[in-house]
Coordinates of C-alpha atoms and ligand atoms in Angstrom, one line a residue:
M1 CA 0.0 0.2 0.0
K2 CA 2.9 2.2 1.3
R3 CA 5.1 1.1 -1.8
R4 CA 2.0 2.1 -4.3
Y5 CA 1.4 5.2 -2.7
I6 CA 5.4 6.3 -3.2
Y7 CA 5.1 4.9 -6.8
S8 CA 2.2 7.4 -7.6
V9 CA 4.0 10.2 -5.8
V10 CA 7.0 9.7 -7.7
L11 CA 5.2 9.2 -11.1
T12 CA 3.3 12.3 -10.5
L13 CA 6.2 14.3 -9.8
L14 CA 8.1 12.7 -13.1
L15 CA 5.1 13.7 -15.0
L16 CA 4.9 17.3 -13.8
L17 CA 8.7 17.6 -14.4
S18 CA 8.7 16.4 -18.1
S19 CA 5.7 18.6 -18.9
A20 CA 7.6 21.9 -17.4
V21 CA 10.6 20.8 -19.5
V22 CA 8.4 20.0 -22.6
A23 CA 6.8 23.3 -22.1
L24 CA 10.1 25.3 -21.3
A25 CA 11.7 23.6 -24.1
Q26 CA 9.2 25.4 -26.4
A27 CA 10.7 28.9 -25.7
S28 CA 12.9 29.7 -28.6
I29 CA 14.9 32.3 -30.3
T30 CA 15.7 32.1 -33.9
K31 CA 17.8 34.5 -36.5
Q32 CA 17.2 35.0 -40.4
S33 CA 18.4 37.0 -42.5
F34 CA 15.7 39.9 -43.6
G35 CA 17.4 41.4 -46.2
K36 CA 19.8 44.5 -46.8
T37 CA 19.6 48.2 -46.8
A38 CA 20.3 50.3 -49.7
A39 CA 23.6 51.0 -48.4
G40 CA 24.4 46.7 -48.1
E41 CA 24.0 46.8 -44.4
N42 CA 22.7 43.0 -43.3
V43 CA 19.5 43.3 -41.3
D44 CA 18.1 40.4 -39.3
L45 CA 14.6 38.9 -38.2
Y46 CA 14.7 37.5 -34.8
I47 CA 11.7 35.2 -34.1
L48 CA 10.7 34.8 -30.7
K49 CA 8.4 32.2 -28.9
N50 CA 7.6 31.8 -25.3
V51 CA 6.4 28.6 -23.6
H52 CA 3.0 29.5 -24.6
G53 CA 3.4 29.5 -28.1
M54 CA 3.0 33.3 -28.2
E55 CA 5.3 34.7 -31.3
A56 CA 7.3 38.0 -31.7
K57 CA 9.2 38.8 -34.9
I58 CA 11.7 41.7 -34.3
T59 CA 14.2 43.1 -36.9
N60 CA 17.3 45.3 -36.1
Y61 CA 16.3 47.7 -38.6
G62 CA 14.9 50.2 -36.6
G63 CA 14.3 48.0 -33.6
I64 CA 10.7 47.1 -35.7
V65 CA 8.4 44.5 -34.0
V66 CA 6.9 43.4 -37.3
S67 CA 4.6 40.9 -35.9
L68 CA 3.3 39.6 -32.4
T69 CA 0.9 37.2 -31.9
A70 CA -1.9 37.0 -28.9
L71 CA -4.7 34.6 -27.9
D72 CA -8.4 35.5 -28.0
R73 CA -11.1 33.9 -25.7
N74 CA -11.5 30.9 -28.1
R75 CA -7.7 30.4 -27.8
A76 CA -6.9 31.3 -31.3
Y77 CA -4.0 33.3 -32.0
A78 CA -3.9 36.5 -34.4
D79 CA -1.0 38.6 -35.3
V80 CA -2.2 42.2 -33.4
V81 CA 0.4 44.6 -34.7
L82 CA 0.4 46.4 -38.2
G83 CA 3.4 45.8 -40.1
F84 CA 5.1 44.6 -43.5
N85 CA 6.1 41.3 -44.7
D86 CA 9.5 42.4 -46.2
L87 CA 12.2 44.7 -45.4
E88 CA 12.1 46.6 -48.8
S89 CA 8.6 47.9 -47.8
Y90 CA 10.0 49.4 -44.5
L91 CA 12.4 50.9 -46.5
T92 CA 10.6 52.1 -49.0
K93 CA 7.0 53.1 -48.5
N94 CA 5.9 56.4 -46.6
D95 CA 6.0 54.1 -43.1
P96 CA 4.6 56.0 -40.5
Y97 CA 6.9 54.3 -37.7
L98 CA 5.0 50.9 -37.8
G99 CA 6.5 48.9 -35.0
A100 CA 9.5 51.0 -34.6
I101 CA 11.8 52.2 -31.8
I102 CA 11.7 56.1 -31.7
G103 CA 14.6 58.0 -30.5
R104 CA 16.8 60.3 -29.8
F105 CA 13.5 61.9 -29.0
G106 CA 9.9 60.6 -29.3
N107 CA 7.4 63.4 -30.3
R108 CA 7.6 67.0 -31.0
I109 CA 10.2 69.6 -30.5
A110 CA 8.8 72.8 -31.0
K111 CA 10.6 74.4 -34.1
G112 CA 13.3 71.7 -33.7
R113 CA 15.2 74.0 -31.2
F114 CA 16.2 73.8 -27.6
N115 CA 18.6 75.2 -25.1
L116 CA 21.0 73.2 -22.9
N117 CA 23.6 74.9 -21.0
G118 CA 23.3 78.1 -22.7
V119 CA 23.9 76.5 -26.0
E120 CA 21.1 76.5 -28.9
Y121 CA 21.3 73.3 -30.5
K122 CA 18.9 73.3 -33.9
L123 CA 17.5 69.8 -34.8
A124 CA 16.2 68.4 -38.2
V125 CA 13.0 69.8 -39.1
N126 CA 10.5 66.9 -40.5
N127 CA 7.2 68.0 -39.3
G128 CA 6.2 71.3 -40.5
E129 CA 8.5 73.6 -38.9
N130 CA 8.8 70.9 -36.0
H131 CA 11.3 68.4 -35.0
L132 CA 9.5 64.7 -34.9
H133 CA 10.3 61.2 -33.7
G134 CA 14.2 62.1 -33.6
G135 CA 14.2 63.8 -37.4
I136 CA 14.8 62.8 -40.7
K137 CA 16.8 59.6 -40.1
G138 CA 15.8 58.8 -36.4
F139 CA 16.3 55.3 -34.2
D140 CA 13.7 54.0 -36.5
K141 CA 15.6 54.2 -40.0
V142 CA 19.1 52.8 -38.6
V143 CA 20.4 49.4 -38.1
W144 CA 20.9 48.4 -34.4
T145 CA 23.4 45.9 -33.5
G146 CA 21.6 42.8 -32.5
R147 CA 22.2 39.7 -30.0
E148 CA 19.6 37.1 -28.9
M149 CA 19.7 35.9 -25.4
S150 CA 17.7 33.0 -23.5
T151 CA 16.7 34.4 -20.0
P152 CA 14.6 32.8 -17.2
N153 CA 11.8 35.0 -18.3
G154 CA 11.6 34.4 -21.8
P155 CA 13.5 34.6 -25.1
A156 CA 15.2 38.1 -25.5
V157 CA 16.9 40.3 -28.2
V158 CA 19.4 43.1 -27.3
L159 CA 19.8 45.8 -29.9
T160 CA 22.2 48.4 -29.3
Y161 CA 23.0 51.7 -31.3
L162 CA 25.7 54.5 -31.1
S163 CA 24.0 57.6 -32.0
K164 CA 27.0 60.0 -32.7
D165 CA 27.6 63.5 -31.3
G166 CA 25.7 65.7 -33.9
E167 CA 23.4 63.2 -35.4
E168 CA 20.1 65.0 -36.3
G169 CA 21.6 67.9 -34.7
Y170 CA 21.7 66.4 -31.0
P171 CA 24.7 66.6 -28.7
G172 CA 26.9 64.0 -27.3
N173 CA 27.6 60.4 -28.1
L174 CA 24.7 58.6 -27.0
R175 CA 25.0 54.9 -26.5
A176 CA 21.2 53.3 -26.5
S177 CA 20.2 49.8 -25.5
V178 CA 16.6 48.4 -26.3
T179 CA 15.9 45.0 -24.9
Y180 CA 13.0 43.0 -26.0
T181 CA 11.7 40.2 -23.8
L182 CA 8.8 38.0 -25.0
T183 CA 7.9 36.8 -21.2
N184 CA 6.4 33.5 -20.4
K185 CA 3.6 35.7 -18.9
N186 CA 2.4 36.5 -22.2
E187 CA 4.4 40.4 -22.2
L188 CA 6.2 41.9 -24.5
R189 CA 8.6 43.6 -22.1
I190 CA 11.1 46.6 -23.4
D191 CA 13.8 47.7 -21.5
Y192 CA 15.9 50.8 -22.8
S193 CA 18.9 52.4 -21.3
A194 CA 21.3 55.0 -22.6
S195 CA 24.4 56.9 -21.8
T196 CA 25.9 59.9 -23.0
D197 CA 29.5 61.6 -22.9
K198 CA 28.0 65.5 -23.1
A199 CA 24.3 66.4 -21.9
T200 CA 22.0 66.3 -24.1
V201 CA 18.0 65.1 -24.3
I202 CA 16.4 61.8 -24.7
N203 CA 12.9 60.4 -24.8
L204 CA 12.7 56.9 -26.2
T205 CA 9.8 55.2 -27.0
H206 CA 7.9 52.2 -29.2
H207 CA 5.6 52.9 -31.9
S208 CA 3.5 49.5 -32.4
Y209 CA 0.1 50.1 -34.1
F210 CA -2.0 47.6 -32.3
N211 CA -5.2 46.1 -33.5
L212 CA -6.7 43.5 -31.0
L213 CA -8.9 42.0 -34.1
G214 CA -5.7 41.1 -36.1
E215 CA -3.8 43.3 -38.2
G216 CA -5.9 44.8 -41.4
N217 CA -9.3 43.3 -39.6
S218 CA -11.6 46.6 -39.5
D219 CA -11.1 49.9 -37.6
I220 CA -10.0 49.8 -33.8
L221 CA -13.2 51.9 -32.7
Q222 CA -14.8 49.5 -30.9
H223 CA -11.9 48.7 -28.7
R224 CA -12.3 49.7 -25.0
V225 CA -9.7 51.8 -23.4
T226 CA -9.0 52.7 -20.1
I227 CA -6.3 55.1 -19.2
N228 CA -5.2 56.0 -15.7
A229 CA -4.4 59.3 -15.9
D230 CA -6.4 62.5 -14.3
R231 CA -4.7 64.6 -16.8
F232 CA -3.8 65.4 -20.2
V233 CA -1.4 67.6 -22.2
P234 CA -3.3 69.8 -24.6
T235 CA -1.7 71.1 -27.6
D236 CA -1.8 73.8 -30.1
A237 CA -2.8 73.2 -33.5
E238 CA 0.4 71.6 -34.6
S239 CA 0.3 69.3 -31.7
I240 CA 3.1 71.3 -29.3
P241 CA 1.8 71.4 -25.9
T242 CA 0.6 74.6 -24.5
G243 CA 2.3 73.8 -21.3
E244 CA -0.9 73.2 -19.2
L245 CA -1.6 69.8 -17.7
A246 CA -5.4 69.5 -18.1
K247 CA -8.0 68.0 -16.1
V248 CA -9.6 65.1 -18.2
V249 CA -12.8 65.4 -15.9
G250 CA -15.9 66.1 -18.3
T251 CA -14.1 65.7 -21.8
P252 CA -13.7 63.4 -24.3
F253 CA -10.3 62.8 -22.9
D254 CA -11.8 61.1 -19.5
F255 CA -10.7 57.4 -20.2
L256 CA -10.7 56.8 -16.3
K257 CA -13.9 54.3 -17.0
A258 CA -13.4 51.8 -20.2
T259 CA -15.2 53.3 -22.9
A260 CA -15.1 52.9 -26.7
I261 CA -12.6 54.5 -28.5
G262 CA -15.2 56.0 -31.1
A263 CA -17.7 56.7 -28.3
R264 CA -16.6 60.6 -28.7
I265 CA -13.8 60.7 -30.9
N266 CA -15.9 62.9 -33.4
Q267 CA -17.0 65.3 -30.8
D268 CA -16.8 68.8 -31.7
H269 CA -14.0 69.7 -29.3
E270 CA -11.0 72.0 -29.9
Q271 CA -8.4 69.2 -29.0
L272 CA -10.0 66.5 -31.0
K273 CA -9.8 69.0 -34.1
F274 CA -6.1 69.5 -33.4
G275 CA -5.3 65.8 -33.1
N276 CA -7.3 64.8 -35.9
G277 CA -9.0 62.6 -33.1
Y278 CA -6.8 61.6 -30.3
D279 CA -3.2 62.1 -30.6
H280 CA -2.3 63.4 -27.2
T281 CA 0.1 62.2 -24.0
W282 CA -1.8 61.7 -21.0
V283 CA -0.2 62.1 -17.5
I284 CA -0.3 58.9 -15.8
N285 CA -1.3 58.7 -12.4
G286 CA 1.4 57.4 -10.0
R287 CA 5.4 58.3 -9.3
P288 CA 7.1 58.4 -12.6
G289 CA 9.7 55.6 -12.2
T290 CA 8.0 53.0 -10.8
L291 CA 6.4 50.5 -12.9
R292 CA 2.4 51.2 -13.0
L293 CA -0.5 50.6 -15.0
A294 CA -0.8 53.2 -17.7
A295 CA -3.6 52.1 -20.1
T296 CA -5.8 48.7 -20.6
V297 CA -7.4 48.0 -24.0
A298 CA -10.2 45.5 -24.6
E299 CA -11.4 44.2 -27.6
P300 CA -15.2 43.1 -27.0
V301 CA -15.7 40.7 -30.0
Q302 CA -12.8 38.3 -29.8
G303 CA -11.8 39.3 -26.2
R304 CA -8.3 39.8 -26.4
V305 CA -7.3 42.3 -23.7
M306 CA -3.7 44.3 -23.3
E307 CA -2.2 46.3 -20.6
V308 CA 0.4 48.9 -20.9
W309 CA 2.7 49.2 -17.9
T310 CA 5.6 51.7 -17.6
T311 CA 7.9 53.9 -15.6
E312 CA 7.5 56.8 -18.1
P313 CA 5.6 59.7 -16.7
G314 CA 3.1 59.9 -19.9
V315 CA 1.7 57.9 -22.6
Q316 CA 0.8 59.3 -26.2
F317 CA -2.4 58.0 -27.2
Y318 CA -2.5 58.0 -31.0
T319 CA -5.6 56.7 -33.0
G320 CA -4.1 56.1 -36.5
N321 CA -5.8 59.3 -37.6
F322 CA -3.1 59.5 -40.5
L323 CA -3.3 56.1 -41.9
D324 CA -5.2 56.5 -45.2
G325 CA -5.6 53.0 -46.9
S326 CA -2.5 53.4 -48.9
L327 CA -0.5 51.1 -47.1
T328 CA -1.1 47.3 -47.5
G329 CA -0.4 45.2 -44.5
K330 CA 1.3 41.6 -44.0
A331 CA -2.3 40.0 -44.8
G332 CA -2.5 41.6 -47.8
K333 CA -5.3 43.9 -46.5
P334 CA -4.9 47.6 -46.6
Y335 CA -4.8 50.3 -43.3
P336 CA -7.4 52.6 -43.6
R337 CA -7.8 55.4 -41.2
R338 CA -7.9 54.5 -37.4
S339 CA -7.3 50.9 -38.1
G340 CA -4.6 51.0 -35.3
F341 CA -3.6 52.6 -32.2
C342 CA -0.5 53.4 -30.4
L343 CA 0.5 53.7 -26.7
E344 CA 3.7 55.3 -26.8
T345 CA 5.1 55.9 -23.1
Q346 CA 7.2 58.9 -22.9
H347 CA 7.9 61.9 -21.4
Y348 CA 5.7 65.1 -22.6
P349 CA 6.2 66.6 -26.0
D350 CA 8.7 69.4 -26.5
S351 CA 10.0 69.0 -22.7
P352 CA 13.3 70.7 -23.6
N353 CA 11.3 73.6 -23.8
Q354 CA 9.0 73.5 -21.1
P355 CA 10.9 73.9 -17.6
A356 CA 7.7 72.8 -15.7
F357 CA 7.6 69.1 -17.5
P358 CA 9.6 66.3 -15.8
T359 CA 12.9 66.6 -17.5
T360 CA 14.4 64.7 -20.6
T361 CA 18.0 65.9 -19.9
L362 CA 20.6 63.4 -19.6
R363 CA 23.8 64.0 -18.2
R364 CA 27.4 62.5 -18.7
G365 CA 27.9 59.9 -16.0
A366 CA 24.0 59.4 -15.1
P367 CA 22.5 56.5 -17.2
F368 CA 19.1 56.4 -18.5
R369 CA 16.7 53.7 -17.9
S370 CA 13.0 53.1 -18.4
T371 CA 10.8 49.8 -19.2
T372 CA 7.4 49.4 -20.6
I373 CA 5.6 46.3 -20.8
Y374 CA 2.8 45.1 -23.1
R375 CA 0.8 42.4 -21.2
F376 CA -1.8 40.3 -23.1
R377 CA -4.4 38.6 -21.4
M378 CA -8.2 37.1 -21.5
P379 CA -11.0 38.5 -19.8
G380 CA -11.1 37.3 -16.3
Q381 CA -7.2 36.2 -16.5
Ligands
GAL1 C1 2.5 59.7 -33.6 C2 2.4 61.0 -33.6 C3 1.4 61.6 -34.7 C4 2.0 61.2 -36.2 C5 2.4 59.9 -36.1 C6 3.2 59.3 -37.3 O1 3.4 59.2 -32.7 O2 1.7 61.6 -32.3 O3 1.1 62.7 -34.7 O4 3.1 61.7 -36.2 O5 3.2 59.2 -34.8 O6 2.3 59.3 -38.4

C-alpha cells in the first residue's frame, strides 16, 4: 500500500517535471536574414517564441516589431500589430513608424530648437516647422546591432546603437540599448537604457500600432480603453503642448472608466480637431520611475485584452488618424484610417522647452533607464 503510494507520488512528480521541461523547451529564439539596406548593411529578423507559443518577430532595422501574436477567448492566435512582410516595404514605403523604436526624442520639439547649458541646438525639422520622432533619420531608420539571449523570463533580443555627436543635431555620443523580452507571462517587455558623454536630451519610445482583432481587420473604434490618468497635455494646432496639464474630467479625454475609442472621437472639441482625433499625451497617475498601469485596452468581440505598464511619466495615445488606406499590410489588407492605435510611453512632448515638465535632459555619467510592458491576457485572467 505504502509502496504503491510512493510509486504514484514519484510518477506524478516525474510527469510534472517532464511537462515543465517540454513547456520550457518550447521557448525559443531564432535568427534569419531579413535582407539588406540600400547601403548594403545586413538586416536580421529574430523570431521569439515563449512557452505558450506566443510569437514576436523583431528586426534590428529600426528595432521594429514586425509581428506579435496574442490569444483570443477561443484560444486562437492573431497577429495584433500592423507591419510589412519584407524589409523592402519598411525601406521604401512612406512608413508611419510602424512598430519601430523612436529616438533620440519621441514626439515633437517645437521649431526643432532647444537650449542646454546656454547653447542653442538646432535639430532636423521634419514635421512642418517642428522636429518629430528623432528627425529625418531617427532610431526607427538605423540598423542596430542585435544579439539574442535566453533568459529565465523568456527569449530576448538586445539591440544596441551608437548615435554619434551631432546626429540629427543632437549633442553628445549617445549609446542606446533596447532589450525586447517575450516573457512567459505573455508580455512584450521593453527595457531601454542609454548613456552619453555630453549633456543631451532623450525620450525613447515604441511605436507599434495595435489592432486586437488582428492587423488589417477593421478599425479600432470599438476597442474599449482605460487610461490611468487624471490629466492630459493639451496642444496647439501643430500638436505642440501649451504647457498646461488639463484635467480630463468632463471631456472626451476622460478614459478613467473603460470607453470605446469611437464613442467621443468625433465630438466637437478643439483638442480633437487639433489631433484629428486622439493624438495626445496623458499624464499617468502615480510616481514616474515606478512601474505602474498606464492603460488597458479590451476588444469586446474576440476578447483580447492588452495592458500597458510603464515607468514613464506619460503615454501618447494615437488613434491612427493619419493612416489612409494607402499602405497594405502583412495579410494583404489595406490599413485605413484608425485601423490601429498606438500607446507610446514617454515624457511629454517638447519637454526640452517646457521647464515645468519632468526633465528629459541626460547628463554624462547618469545612465538613462526606462521599462514598458505590453501584457496580453483574456478577460477574467
Ligand atoms: C505619432 C504622432 C502622430 C503622427 C504619428 C505618425 O506618434 O503622435 O502625430 O506623427 O506618430 O504618423
